[in-house]
PDB file of C-alpha atoms in Angstrom:
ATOM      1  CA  UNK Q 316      -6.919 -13.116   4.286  1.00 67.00           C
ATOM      2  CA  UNK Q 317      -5.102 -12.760   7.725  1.00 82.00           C
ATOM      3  CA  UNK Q 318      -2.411  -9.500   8.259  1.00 93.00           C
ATOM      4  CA  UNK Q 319       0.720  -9.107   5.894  1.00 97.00           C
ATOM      5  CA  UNK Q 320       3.585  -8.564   7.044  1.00 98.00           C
ATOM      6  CA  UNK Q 321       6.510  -6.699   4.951  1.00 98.00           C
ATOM      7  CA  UNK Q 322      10.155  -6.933   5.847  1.00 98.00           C
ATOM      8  CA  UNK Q 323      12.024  -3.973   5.379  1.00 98.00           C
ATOM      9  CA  UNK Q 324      15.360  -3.685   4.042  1.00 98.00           C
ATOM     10  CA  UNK Q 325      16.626  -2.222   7.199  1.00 98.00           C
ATOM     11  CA  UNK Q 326      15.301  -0.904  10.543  1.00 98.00           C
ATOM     12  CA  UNK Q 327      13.986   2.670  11.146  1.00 98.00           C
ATOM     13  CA  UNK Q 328      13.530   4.549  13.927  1.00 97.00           C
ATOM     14  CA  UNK Q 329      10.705   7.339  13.971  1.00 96.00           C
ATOM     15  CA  UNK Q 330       9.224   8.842  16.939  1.00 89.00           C
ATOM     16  CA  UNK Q 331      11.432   6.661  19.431  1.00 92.00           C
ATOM     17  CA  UNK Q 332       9.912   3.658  17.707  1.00 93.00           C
ATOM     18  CA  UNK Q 333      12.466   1.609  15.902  1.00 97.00           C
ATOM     19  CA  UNK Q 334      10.724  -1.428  13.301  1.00 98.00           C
ATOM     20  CA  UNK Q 335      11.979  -3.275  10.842  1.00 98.00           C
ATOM     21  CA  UNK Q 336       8.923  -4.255   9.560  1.00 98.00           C
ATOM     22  CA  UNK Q 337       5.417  -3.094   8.473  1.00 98.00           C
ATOM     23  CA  UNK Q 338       2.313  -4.949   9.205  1.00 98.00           C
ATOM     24  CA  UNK Q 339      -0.904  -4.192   6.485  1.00 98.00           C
ATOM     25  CA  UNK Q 340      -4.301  -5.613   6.751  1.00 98.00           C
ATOM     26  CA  UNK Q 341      -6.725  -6.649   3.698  1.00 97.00           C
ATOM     27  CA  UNK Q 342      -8.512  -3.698   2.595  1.00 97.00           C
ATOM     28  CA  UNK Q 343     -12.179  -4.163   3.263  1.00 96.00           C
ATOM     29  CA  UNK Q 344     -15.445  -3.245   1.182  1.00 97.00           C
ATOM     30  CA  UNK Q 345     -16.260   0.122   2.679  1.00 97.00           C
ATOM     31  CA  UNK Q 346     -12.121   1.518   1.679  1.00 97.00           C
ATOM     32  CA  UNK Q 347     -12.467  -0.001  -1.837  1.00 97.00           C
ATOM     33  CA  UNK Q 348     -16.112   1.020  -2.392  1.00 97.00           C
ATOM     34  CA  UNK Q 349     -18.281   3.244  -0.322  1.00 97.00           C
ATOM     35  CA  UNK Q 350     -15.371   5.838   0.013  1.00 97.00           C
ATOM     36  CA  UNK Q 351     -14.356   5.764  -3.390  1.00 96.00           C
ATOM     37  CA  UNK Q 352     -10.486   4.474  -3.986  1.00 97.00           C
ATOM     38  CA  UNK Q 353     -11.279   2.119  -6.022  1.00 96.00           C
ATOM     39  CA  UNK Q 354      -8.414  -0.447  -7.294  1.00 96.00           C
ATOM     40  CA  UNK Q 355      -4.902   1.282  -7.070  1.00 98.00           C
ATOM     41  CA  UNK Q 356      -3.990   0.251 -10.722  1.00 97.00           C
ATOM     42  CA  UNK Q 357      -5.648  -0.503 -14.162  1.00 96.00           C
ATOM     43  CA  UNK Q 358      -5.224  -1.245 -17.866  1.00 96.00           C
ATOM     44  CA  UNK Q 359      -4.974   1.484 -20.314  1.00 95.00           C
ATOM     45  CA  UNK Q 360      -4.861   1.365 -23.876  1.00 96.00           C
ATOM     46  CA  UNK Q 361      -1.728   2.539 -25.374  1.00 95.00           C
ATOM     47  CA  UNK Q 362      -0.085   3.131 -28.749  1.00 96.00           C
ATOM     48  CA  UNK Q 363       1.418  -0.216 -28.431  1.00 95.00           C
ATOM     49  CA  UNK Q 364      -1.186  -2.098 -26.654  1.00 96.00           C
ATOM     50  CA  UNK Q 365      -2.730  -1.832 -23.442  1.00 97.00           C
ATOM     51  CA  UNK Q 366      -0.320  -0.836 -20.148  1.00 97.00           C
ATOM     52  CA  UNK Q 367      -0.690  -1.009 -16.498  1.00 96.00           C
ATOM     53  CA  UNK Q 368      -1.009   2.124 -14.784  1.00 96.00           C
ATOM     54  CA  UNK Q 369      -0.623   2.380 -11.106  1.00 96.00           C
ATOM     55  CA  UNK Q 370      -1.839   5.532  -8.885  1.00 97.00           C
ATOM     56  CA  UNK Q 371       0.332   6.416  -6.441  1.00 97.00           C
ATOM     57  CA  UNK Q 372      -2.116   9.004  -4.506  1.00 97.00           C
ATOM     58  CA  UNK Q 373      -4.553   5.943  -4.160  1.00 98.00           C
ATOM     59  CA  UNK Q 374      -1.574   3.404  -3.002  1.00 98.00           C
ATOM     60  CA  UNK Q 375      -0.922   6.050  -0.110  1.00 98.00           C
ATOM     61  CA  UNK Q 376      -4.333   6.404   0.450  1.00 98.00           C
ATOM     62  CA  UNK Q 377      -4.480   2.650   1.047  1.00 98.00           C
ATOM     63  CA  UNK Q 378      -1.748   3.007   3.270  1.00 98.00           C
ATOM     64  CA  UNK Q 379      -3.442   5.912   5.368  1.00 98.00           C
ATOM     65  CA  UNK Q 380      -5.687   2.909   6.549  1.00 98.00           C
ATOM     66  CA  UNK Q 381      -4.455  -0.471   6.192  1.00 98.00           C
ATOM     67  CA  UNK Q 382      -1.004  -0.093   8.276  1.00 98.00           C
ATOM     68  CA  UNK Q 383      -1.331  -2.145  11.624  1.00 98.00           C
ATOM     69  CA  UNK Q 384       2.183  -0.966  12.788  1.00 97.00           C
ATOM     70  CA  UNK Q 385       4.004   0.804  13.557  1.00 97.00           C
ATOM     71  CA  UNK Q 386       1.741   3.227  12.141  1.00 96.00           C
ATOM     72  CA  UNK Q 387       1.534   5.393   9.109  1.00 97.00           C
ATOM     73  CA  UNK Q 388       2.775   8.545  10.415  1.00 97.00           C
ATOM     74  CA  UNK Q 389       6.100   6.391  10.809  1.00 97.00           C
ATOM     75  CA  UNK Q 390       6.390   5.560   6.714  1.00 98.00           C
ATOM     76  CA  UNK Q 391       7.464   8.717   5.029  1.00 97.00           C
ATOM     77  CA  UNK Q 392      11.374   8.692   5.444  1.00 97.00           C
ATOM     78  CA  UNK Q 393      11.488   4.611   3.824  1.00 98.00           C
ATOM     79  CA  UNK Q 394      14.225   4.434   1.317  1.00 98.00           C
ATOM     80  CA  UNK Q 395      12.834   3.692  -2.091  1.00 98.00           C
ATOM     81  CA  UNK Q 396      13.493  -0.186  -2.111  1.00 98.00           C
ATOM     82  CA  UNK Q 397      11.192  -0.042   1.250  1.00 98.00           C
ATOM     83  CA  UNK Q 398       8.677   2.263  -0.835  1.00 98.00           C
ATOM     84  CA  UNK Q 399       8.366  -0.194  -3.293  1.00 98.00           C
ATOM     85  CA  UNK Q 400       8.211  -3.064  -1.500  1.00 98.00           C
ATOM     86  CA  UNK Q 401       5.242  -1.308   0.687  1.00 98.00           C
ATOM     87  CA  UNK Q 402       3.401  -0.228  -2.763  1.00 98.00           C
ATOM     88  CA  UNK Q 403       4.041  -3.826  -4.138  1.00 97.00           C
ATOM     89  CA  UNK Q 404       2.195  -5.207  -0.990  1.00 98.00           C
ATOM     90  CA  UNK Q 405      -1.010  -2.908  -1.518  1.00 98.00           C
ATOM     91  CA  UNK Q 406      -1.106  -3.454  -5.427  1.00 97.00           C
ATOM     92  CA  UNK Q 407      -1.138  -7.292  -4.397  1.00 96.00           C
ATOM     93  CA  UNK Q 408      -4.274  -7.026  -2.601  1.00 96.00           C
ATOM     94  CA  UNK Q 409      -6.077  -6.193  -6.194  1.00 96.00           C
ATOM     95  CA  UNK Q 410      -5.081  -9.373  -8.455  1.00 91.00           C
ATOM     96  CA  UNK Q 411      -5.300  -7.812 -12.379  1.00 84.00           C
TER      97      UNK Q 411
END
């Protein structure tokens, strides 16, 4: 799987770098395995049947690696459309 890249639904400007989109590549063996994340979602049973539950501190943690540009330092002010188009992306990468 080549890069992804996510459109934003405006442009930012962080550290005198303005983007209006964010570029992820695939996560690889040694992120999903060897250093432990593991998928970023999951079935749980429920009450009412099973649910997906998705884990925000491993989506982020995702992030922390996979972000080509313009670099995750540059994410954390993203309006919440933005946020959830960025999770979205990573949760993609694991089919259920």
């Amino acid at each position: 799987m080549a890069d992804i890249t996510i459109p934003l639904s405006k442009p930012y400007t962080v550290h005198d770098k303005t983007f209006a989109s964010i570029k992820l590549r695939e996560p690889r063996y040694r992120e999903i395995f060897m250093e432990g994340r593991g998928k970023p979602r999951e079935w749980q049973p429920s009450p009412h049947g099973p649910v997906i539950v998705s884990y925000p501190a491993v989506v982020d943690s995702y992030l922390q690696e996979l972000i080509v540009e313009p670099g995750y330092e540059c994410i954390g002010n993203l309006d919440v459309v933005d946020a959830l188009a960025l999770e979205k992306a990573v949760l993609d990468f694991f089919p259920m």
